[in-house]
mmCIF file of C-alpha atoms (C1' of nucleotides) in Angstrom:
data_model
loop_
_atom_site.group_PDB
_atom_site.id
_atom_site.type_symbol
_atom_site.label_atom_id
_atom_site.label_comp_id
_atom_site.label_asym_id
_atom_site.label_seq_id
_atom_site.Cartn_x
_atom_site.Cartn_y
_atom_site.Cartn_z
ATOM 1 C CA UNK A 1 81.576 -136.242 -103.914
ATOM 2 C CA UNK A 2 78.392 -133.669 -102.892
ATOM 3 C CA UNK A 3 77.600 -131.000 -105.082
ATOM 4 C CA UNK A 4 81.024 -130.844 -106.566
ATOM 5 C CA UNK A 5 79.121 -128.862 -109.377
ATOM 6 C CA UNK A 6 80.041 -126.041 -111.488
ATOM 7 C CA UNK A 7 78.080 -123.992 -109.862
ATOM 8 C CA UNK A 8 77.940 -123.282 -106.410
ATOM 9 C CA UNK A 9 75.496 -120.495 -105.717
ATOM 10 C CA UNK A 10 72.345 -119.952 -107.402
ATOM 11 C CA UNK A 11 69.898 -118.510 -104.864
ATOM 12 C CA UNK A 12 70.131 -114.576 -106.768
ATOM 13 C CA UNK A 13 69.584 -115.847 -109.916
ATOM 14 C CA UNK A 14 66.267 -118.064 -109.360
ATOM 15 C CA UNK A 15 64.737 -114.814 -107.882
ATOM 16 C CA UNK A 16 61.619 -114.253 -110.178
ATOM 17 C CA UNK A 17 62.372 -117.647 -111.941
ATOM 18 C CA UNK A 18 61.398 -120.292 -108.894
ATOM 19 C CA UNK A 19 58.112 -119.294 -108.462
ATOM 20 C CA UNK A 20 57.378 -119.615 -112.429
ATOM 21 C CA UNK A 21 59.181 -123.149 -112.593
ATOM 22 C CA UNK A 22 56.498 -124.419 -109.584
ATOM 23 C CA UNK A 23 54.156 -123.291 -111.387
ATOM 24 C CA UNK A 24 55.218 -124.956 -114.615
ATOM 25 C CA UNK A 25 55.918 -128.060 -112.549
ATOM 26 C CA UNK A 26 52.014 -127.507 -111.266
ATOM 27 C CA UNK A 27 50.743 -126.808 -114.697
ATOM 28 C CA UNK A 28 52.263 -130.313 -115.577
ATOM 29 C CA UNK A 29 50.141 -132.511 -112.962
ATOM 30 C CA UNK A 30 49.162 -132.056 -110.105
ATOM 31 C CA UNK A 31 50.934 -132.313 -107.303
ATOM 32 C CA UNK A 32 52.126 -131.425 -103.743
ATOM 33 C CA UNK A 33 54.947 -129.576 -102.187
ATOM 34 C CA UNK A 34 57.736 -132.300 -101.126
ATOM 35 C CA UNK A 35 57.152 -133.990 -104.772
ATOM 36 C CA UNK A 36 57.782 -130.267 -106.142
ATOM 37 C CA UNK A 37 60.989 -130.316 -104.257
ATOM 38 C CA UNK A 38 62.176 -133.543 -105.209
ATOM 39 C CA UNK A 39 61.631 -133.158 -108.684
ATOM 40 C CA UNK A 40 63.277 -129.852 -108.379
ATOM 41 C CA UNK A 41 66.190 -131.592 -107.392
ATOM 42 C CA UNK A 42 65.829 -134.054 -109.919
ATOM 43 C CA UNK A 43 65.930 -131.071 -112.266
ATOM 44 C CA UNK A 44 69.118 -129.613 -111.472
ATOM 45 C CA UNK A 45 67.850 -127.045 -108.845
ATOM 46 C CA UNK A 46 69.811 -129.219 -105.986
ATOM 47 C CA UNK A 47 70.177 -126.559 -103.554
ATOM 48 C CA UNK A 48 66.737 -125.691 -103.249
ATOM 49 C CA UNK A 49 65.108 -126.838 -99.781
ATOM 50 C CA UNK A 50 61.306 -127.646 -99.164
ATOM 51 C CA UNK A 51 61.353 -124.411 -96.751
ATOM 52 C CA UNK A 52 61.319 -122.131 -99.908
ATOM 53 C CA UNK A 53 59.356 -124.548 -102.123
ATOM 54 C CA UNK A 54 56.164 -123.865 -99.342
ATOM 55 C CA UNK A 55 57.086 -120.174 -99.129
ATOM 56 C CA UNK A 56 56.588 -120.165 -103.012
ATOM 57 C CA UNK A 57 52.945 -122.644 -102.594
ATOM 58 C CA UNK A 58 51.628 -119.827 -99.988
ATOM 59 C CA UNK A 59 52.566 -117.172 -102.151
ATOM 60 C CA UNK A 60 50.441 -118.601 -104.917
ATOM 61 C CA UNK A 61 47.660 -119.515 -102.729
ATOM 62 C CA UNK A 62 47.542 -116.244 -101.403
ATOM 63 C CA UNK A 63 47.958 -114.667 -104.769
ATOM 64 C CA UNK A 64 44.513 -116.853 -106.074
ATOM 65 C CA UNK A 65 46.639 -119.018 -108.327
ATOM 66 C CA UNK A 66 46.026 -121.947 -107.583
ATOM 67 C CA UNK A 67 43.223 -124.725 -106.423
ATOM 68 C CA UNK A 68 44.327 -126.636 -103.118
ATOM 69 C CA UNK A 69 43.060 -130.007 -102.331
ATOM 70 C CA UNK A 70 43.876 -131.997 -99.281
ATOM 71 C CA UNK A 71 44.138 -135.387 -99.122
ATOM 72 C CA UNK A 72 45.743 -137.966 -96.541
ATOM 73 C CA UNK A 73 48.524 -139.803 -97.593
ATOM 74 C CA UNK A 74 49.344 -143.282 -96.236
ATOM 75 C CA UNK A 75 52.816 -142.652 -96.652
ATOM 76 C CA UNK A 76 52.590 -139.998 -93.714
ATOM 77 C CA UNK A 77 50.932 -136.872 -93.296
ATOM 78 C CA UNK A 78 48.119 -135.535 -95.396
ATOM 79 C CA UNK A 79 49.219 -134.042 -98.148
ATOM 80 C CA UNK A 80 47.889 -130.763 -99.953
ATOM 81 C CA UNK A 81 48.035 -130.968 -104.036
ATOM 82 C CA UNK A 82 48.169 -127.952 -105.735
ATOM 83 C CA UNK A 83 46.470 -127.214 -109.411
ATOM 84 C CA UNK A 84 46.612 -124.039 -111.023
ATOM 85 C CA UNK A 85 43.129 -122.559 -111.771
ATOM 86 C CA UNK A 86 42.207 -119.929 -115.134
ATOM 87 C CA UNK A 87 44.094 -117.376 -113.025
ATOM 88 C CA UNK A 88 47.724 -119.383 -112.857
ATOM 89 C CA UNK A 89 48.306 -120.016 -116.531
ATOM 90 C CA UNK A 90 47.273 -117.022 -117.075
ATOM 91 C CA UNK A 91 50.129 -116.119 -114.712
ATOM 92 C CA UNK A 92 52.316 -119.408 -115.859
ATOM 93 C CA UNK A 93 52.008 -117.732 -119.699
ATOM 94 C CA UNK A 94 53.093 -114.290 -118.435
ATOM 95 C CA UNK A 95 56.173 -116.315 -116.869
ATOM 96 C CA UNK A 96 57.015 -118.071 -119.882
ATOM 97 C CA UNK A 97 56.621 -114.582 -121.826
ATOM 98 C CA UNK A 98 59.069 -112.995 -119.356
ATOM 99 C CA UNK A 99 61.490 -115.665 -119.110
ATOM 100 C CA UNK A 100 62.040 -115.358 -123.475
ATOM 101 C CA UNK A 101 62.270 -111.872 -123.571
ATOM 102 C CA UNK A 102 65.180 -111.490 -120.617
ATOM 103 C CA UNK A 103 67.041 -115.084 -121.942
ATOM 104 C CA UNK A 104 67.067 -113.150 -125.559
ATOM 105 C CA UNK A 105 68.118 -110.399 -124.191
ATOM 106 C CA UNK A 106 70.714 -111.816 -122.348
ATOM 107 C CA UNK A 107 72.039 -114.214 -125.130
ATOM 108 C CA UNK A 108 72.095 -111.204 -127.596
ATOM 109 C CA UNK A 109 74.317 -109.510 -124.994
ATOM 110 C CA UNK A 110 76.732 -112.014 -124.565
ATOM 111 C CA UNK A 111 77.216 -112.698 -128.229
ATOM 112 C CA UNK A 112 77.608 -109.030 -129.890
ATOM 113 C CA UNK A 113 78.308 -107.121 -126.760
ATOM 114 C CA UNK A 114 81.457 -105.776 -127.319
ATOM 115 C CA UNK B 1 51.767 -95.335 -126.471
ATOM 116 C CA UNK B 2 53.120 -96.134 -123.140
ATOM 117 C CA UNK B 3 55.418 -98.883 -122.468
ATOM 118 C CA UNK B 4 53.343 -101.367 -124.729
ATOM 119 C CA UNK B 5 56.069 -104.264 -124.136
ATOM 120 C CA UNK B 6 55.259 -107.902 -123.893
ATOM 121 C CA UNK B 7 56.434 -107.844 -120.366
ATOM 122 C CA UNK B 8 55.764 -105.711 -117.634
ATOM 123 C CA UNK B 9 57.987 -105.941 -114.558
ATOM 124 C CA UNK B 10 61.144 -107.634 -115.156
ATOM 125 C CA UNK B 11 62.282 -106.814 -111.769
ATOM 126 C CA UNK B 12 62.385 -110.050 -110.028
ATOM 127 C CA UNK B 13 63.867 -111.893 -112.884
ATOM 128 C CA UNK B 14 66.486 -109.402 -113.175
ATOM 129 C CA UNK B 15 68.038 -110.368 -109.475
ATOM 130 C CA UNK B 16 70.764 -112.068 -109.726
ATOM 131 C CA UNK B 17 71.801 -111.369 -113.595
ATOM 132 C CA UNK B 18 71.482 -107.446 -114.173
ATOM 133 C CA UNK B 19 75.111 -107.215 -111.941
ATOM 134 C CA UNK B 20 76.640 -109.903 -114.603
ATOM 135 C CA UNK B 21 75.013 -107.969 -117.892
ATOM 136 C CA UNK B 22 76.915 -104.676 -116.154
ATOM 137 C CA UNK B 23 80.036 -106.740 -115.755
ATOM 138 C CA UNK B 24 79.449 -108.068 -119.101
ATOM 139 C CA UNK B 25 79.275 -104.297 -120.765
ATOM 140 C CA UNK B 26 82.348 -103.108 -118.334
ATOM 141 C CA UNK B 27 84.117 -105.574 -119.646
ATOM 142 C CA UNK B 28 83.551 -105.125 -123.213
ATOM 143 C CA UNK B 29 85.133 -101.413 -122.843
ATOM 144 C CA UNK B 30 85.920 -99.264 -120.144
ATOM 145 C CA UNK B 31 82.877 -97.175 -119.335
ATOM 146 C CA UNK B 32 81.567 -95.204 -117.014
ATOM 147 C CA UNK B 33 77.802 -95.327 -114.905
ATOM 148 C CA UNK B 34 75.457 -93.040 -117.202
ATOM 149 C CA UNK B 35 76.670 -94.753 -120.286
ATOM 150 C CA UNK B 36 76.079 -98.202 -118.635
ATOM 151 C CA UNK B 37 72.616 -97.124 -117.984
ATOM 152 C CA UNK B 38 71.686 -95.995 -121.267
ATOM 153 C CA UNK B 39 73.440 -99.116 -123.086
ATOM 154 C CA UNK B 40 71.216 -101.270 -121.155
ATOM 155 C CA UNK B 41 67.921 -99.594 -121.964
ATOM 156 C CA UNK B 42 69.352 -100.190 -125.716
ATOM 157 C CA UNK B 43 70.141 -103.723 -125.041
ATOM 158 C CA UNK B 44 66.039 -103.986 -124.178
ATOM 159 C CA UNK B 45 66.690 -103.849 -120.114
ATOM 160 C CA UNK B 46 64.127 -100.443 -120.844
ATOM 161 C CA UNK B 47 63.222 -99.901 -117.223
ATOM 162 C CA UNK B 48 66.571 -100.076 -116.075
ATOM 163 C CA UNK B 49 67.152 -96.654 -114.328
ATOM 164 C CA UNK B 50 70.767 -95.171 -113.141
ATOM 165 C CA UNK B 51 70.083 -95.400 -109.174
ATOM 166 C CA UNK B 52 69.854 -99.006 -110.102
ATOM 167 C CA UNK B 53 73.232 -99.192 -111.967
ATOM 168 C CA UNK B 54 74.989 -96.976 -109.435
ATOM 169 C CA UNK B 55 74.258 -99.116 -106.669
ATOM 170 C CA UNK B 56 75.346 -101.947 -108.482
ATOM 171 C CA UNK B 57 78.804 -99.912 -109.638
ATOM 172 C CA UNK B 58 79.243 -98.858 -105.771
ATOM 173 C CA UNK B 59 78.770 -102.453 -105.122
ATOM 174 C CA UNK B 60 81.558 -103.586 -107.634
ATOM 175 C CA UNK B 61 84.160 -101.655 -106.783
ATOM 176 C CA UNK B 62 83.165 -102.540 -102.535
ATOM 177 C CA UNK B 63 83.869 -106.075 -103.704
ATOM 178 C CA UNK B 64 87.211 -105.391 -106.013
ATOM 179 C CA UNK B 65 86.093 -106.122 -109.056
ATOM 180 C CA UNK B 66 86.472 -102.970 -111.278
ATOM 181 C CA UNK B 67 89.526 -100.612 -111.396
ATOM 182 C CA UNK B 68 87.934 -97.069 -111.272
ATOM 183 C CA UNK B 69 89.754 -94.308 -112.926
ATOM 184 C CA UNK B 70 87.963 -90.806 -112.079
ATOM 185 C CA UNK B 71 88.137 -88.292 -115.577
ATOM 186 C CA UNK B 72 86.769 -84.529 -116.388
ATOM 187 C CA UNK B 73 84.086 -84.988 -119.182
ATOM 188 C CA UNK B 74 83.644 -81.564 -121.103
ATOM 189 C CA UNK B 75 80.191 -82.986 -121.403
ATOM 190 C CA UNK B 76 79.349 -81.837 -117.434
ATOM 191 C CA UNK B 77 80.492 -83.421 -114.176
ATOM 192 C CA UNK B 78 83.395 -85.680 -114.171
ATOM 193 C CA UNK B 79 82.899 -89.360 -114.805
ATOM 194 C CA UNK B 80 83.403 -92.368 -113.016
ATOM 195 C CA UNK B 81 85.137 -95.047 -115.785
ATOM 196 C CA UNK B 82 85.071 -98.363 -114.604
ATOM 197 C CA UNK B 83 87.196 -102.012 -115.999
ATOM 198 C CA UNK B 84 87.121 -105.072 -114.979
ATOM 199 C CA UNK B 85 90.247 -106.485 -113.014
ATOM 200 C CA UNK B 86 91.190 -110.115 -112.599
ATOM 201 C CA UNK B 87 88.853 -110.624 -109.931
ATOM 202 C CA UNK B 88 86.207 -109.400 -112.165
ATOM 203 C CA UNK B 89 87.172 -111.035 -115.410
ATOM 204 C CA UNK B 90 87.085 -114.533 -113.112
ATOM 205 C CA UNK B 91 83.723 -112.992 -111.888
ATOM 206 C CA UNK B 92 82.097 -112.475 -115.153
ATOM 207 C CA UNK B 93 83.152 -115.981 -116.342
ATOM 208 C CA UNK B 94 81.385 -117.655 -112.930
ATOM 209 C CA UNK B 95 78.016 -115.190 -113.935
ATOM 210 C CA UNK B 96 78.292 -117.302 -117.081
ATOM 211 C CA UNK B 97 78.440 -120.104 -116.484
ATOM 212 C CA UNK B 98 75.534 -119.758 -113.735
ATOM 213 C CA UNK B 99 73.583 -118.421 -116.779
ATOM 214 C CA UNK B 100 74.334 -121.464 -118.776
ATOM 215 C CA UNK B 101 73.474 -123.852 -116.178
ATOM 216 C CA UNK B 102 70.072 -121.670 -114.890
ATOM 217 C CA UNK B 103 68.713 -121.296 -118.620
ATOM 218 C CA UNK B 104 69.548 -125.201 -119.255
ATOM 219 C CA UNK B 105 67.888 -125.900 -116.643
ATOM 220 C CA UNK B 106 65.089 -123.795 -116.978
ATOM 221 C CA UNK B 107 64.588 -124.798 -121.200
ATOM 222 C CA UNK B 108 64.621 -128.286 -120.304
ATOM 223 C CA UNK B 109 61.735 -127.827 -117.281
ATOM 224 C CA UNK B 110 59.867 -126.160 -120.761
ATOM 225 C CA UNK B 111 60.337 -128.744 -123.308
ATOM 226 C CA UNK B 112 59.800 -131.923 -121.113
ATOM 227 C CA UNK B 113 58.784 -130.973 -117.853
ATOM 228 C CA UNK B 114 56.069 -133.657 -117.284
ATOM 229 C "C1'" DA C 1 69.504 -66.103 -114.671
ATOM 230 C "C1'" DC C 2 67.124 -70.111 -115.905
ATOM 231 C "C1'" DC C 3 66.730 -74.643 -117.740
ATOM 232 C "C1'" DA C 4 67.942 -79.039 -119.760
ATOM 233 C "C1'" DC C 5 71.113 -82.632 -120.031
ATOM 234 C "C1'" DT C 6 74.806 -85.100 -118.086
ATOM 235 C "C1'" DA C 7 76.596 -87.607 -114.016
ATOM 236 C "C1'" DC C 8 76.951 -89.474 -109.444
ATOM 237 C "C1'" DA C 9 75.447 -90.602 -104.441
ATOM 238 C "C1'" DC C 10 72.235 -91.828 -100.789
ATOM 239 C "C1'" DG C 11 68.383 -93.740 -98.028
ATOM 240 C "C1'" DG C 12 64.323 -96.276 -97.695
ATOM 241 C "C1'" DT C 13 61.176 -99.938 -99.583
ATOM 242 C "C1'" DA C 14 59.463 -104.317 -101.468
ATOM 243 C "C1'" DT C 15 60.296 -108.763 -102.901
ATOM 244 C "C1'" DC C 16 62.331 -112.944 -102.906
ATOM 245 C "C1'" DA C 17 65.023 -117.381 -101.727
ATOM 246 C "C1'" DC C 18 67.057 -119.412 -97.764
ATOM 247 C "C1'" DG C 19 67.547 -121.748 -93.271
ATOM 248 C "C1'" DG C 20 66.314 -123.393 -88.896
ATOM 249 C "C1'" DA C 21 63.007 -124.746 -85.586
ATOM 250 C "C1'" DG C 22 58.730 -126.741 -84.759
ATOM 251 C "C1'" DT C 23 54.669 -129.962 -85.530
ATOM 252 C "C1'" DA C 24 52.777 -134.232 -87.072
ATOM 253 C "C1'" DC C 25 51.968 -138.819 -89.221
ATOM 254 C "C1'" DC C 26 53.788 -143.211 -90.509
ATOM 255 C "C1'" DG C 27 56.621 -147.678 -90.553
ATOM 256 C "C1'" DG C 28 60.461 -150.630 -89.021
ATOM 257 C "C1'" DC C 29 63.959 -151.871 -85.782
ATOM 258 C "C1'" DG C 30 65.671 -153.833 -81.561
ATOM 259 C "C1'" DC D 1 56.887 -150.674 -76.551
ATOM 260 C "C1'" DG D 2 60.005 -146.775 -77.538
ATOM 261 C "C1'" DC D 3 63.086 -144.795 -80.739
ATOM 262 C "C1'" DC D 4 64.504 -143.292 -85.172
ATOM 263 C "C1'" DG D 5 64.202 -142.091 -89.929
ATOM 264 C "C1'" DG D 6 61.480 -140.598 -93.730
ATOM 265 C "C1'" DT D 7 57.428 -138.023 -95.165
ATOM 266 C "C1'" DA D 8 54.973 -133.556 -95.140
ATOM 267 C "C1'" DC D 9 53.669 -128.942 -93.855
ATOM 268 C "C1'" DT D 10 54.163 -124.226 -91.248
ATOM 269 C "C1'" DC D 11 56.245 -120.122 -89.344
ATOM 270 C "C1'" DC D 12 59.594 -116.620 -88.601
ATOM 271 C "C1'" DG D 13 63.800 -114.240 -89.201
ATOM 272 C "C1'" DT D 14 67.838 -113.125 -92.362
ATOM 273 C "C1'" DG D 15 70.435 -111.486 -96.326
ATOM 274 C "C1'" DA D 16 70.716 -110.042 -100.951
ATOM 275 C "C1'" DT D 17 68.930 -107.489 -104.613
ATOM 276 C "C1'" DA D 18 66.572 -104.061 -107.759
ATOM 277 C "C1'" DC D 19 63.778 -99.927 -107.500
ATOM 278 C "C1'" DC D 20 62.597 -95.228 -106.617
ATOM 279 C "C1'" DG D 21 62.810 -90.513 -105.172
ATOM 280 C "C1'" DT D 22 65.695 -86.982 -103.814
ATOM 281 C "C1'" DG D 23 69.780 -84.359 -103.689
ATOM 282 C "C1'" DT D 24 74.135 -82.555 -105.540
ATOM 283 C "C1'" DA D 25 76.897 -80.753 -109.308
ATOM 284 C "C1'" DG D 26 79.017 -79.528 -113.697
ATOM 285 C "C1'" DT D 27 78.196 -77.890 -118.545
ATOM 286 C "C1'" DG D 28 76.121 -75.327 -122.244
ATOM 287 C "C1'" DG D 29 72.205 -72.900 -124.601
ATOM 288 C "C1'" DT D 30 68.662 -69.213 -124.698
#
DNA sequence: ACCACTACACGGTATCACGGAGTACCGGCG
DNA sequence: CGCCGGTACTCCGTGATACCGTGTAGTGGT
């Protein structure tokens, strides 16, 4: 009964694409990194584990993307929401920019290719 | 007068799909490496360059996907013509599919992601 | 003879998603 | 009280991929 889903591999194709739906996710409220995951799930991305949601929430940190706030939890440890400053919708715009031209691209290939 | 594109660096987003738009344009006609190349830059993939393709071709044929028929040019050195074989017609239909599922996926996370 | 265009191959690099191990905080169960 | 499961974050190593420069080679034009 498990991921008896059409697709069973994924992991090439989110390359470049993860870190811009976190963001988006981000950009919607925010939020911290096991919530990401989940709803990541929820979203269809099954396969993707909290291991490379945090390598993605470094990244950004790192890269001046985002604000951090920690706060303690109640439901276990403290937890550290992410919101994305000036600098990460600039970068979440770029993303969405990308993502239209390569899906057009793409589509237009598989349509009149021959 | 450079590169004034909306996007950049496609790179990252390109992981993942740029094999399947090659197996896409293989198997649309049998065709050869340098051709391949310059039919993507058409196709709006402009920064795709042929080391890129050629490593992707090499990797094809290491995997059995393409039938590879070696033929003098009269246009310079002899070219490498490539078609898709079962394994690669069942291959480009799986790259598919993952592309209908990711950009599902990744349209929905746009319209309603909150 | 030189150069440009065609055409392919190779080696090294950077980036990214993944996976496992580790740490830590909490509540419920026997 | 001790154990386990769920929550939550970190670190490090691995594998796959696209990119880039360089090299090799054949053809034709000047």
């Amino acid at each position: 009964m498990e991921g008896a889903l059409a697709v069973d591999d994924l992991t090439e194709m989110l390359k470049g694409t993860l870190e811009g739906c976190v963001l988006e996710i981000i950009g919607g409220e925010e939020t911290y990194g096991y919530a990401i995951t989940r709803r990541l799930n929820e979203l269809g991305f099954a396969d993707v584990v909290e291991g490379t949601v945090y390598t993605i929430l470094l990244r950004l940190e790192r890269n001046g993307l985002v604000q951090v706030t920690k706060r303690p939890s109640g439901m276990g440890p403290p937890r550290k929401f992410y919101a994305l400053n000036n600098a990460g919708r600039e970068e979440v715009a770029r993303f969405w920019t990308k993502w239209e031209y390569l899906s057009s691209r793409i589509d237009k290939l598989k349509e009149g290719g021959r």
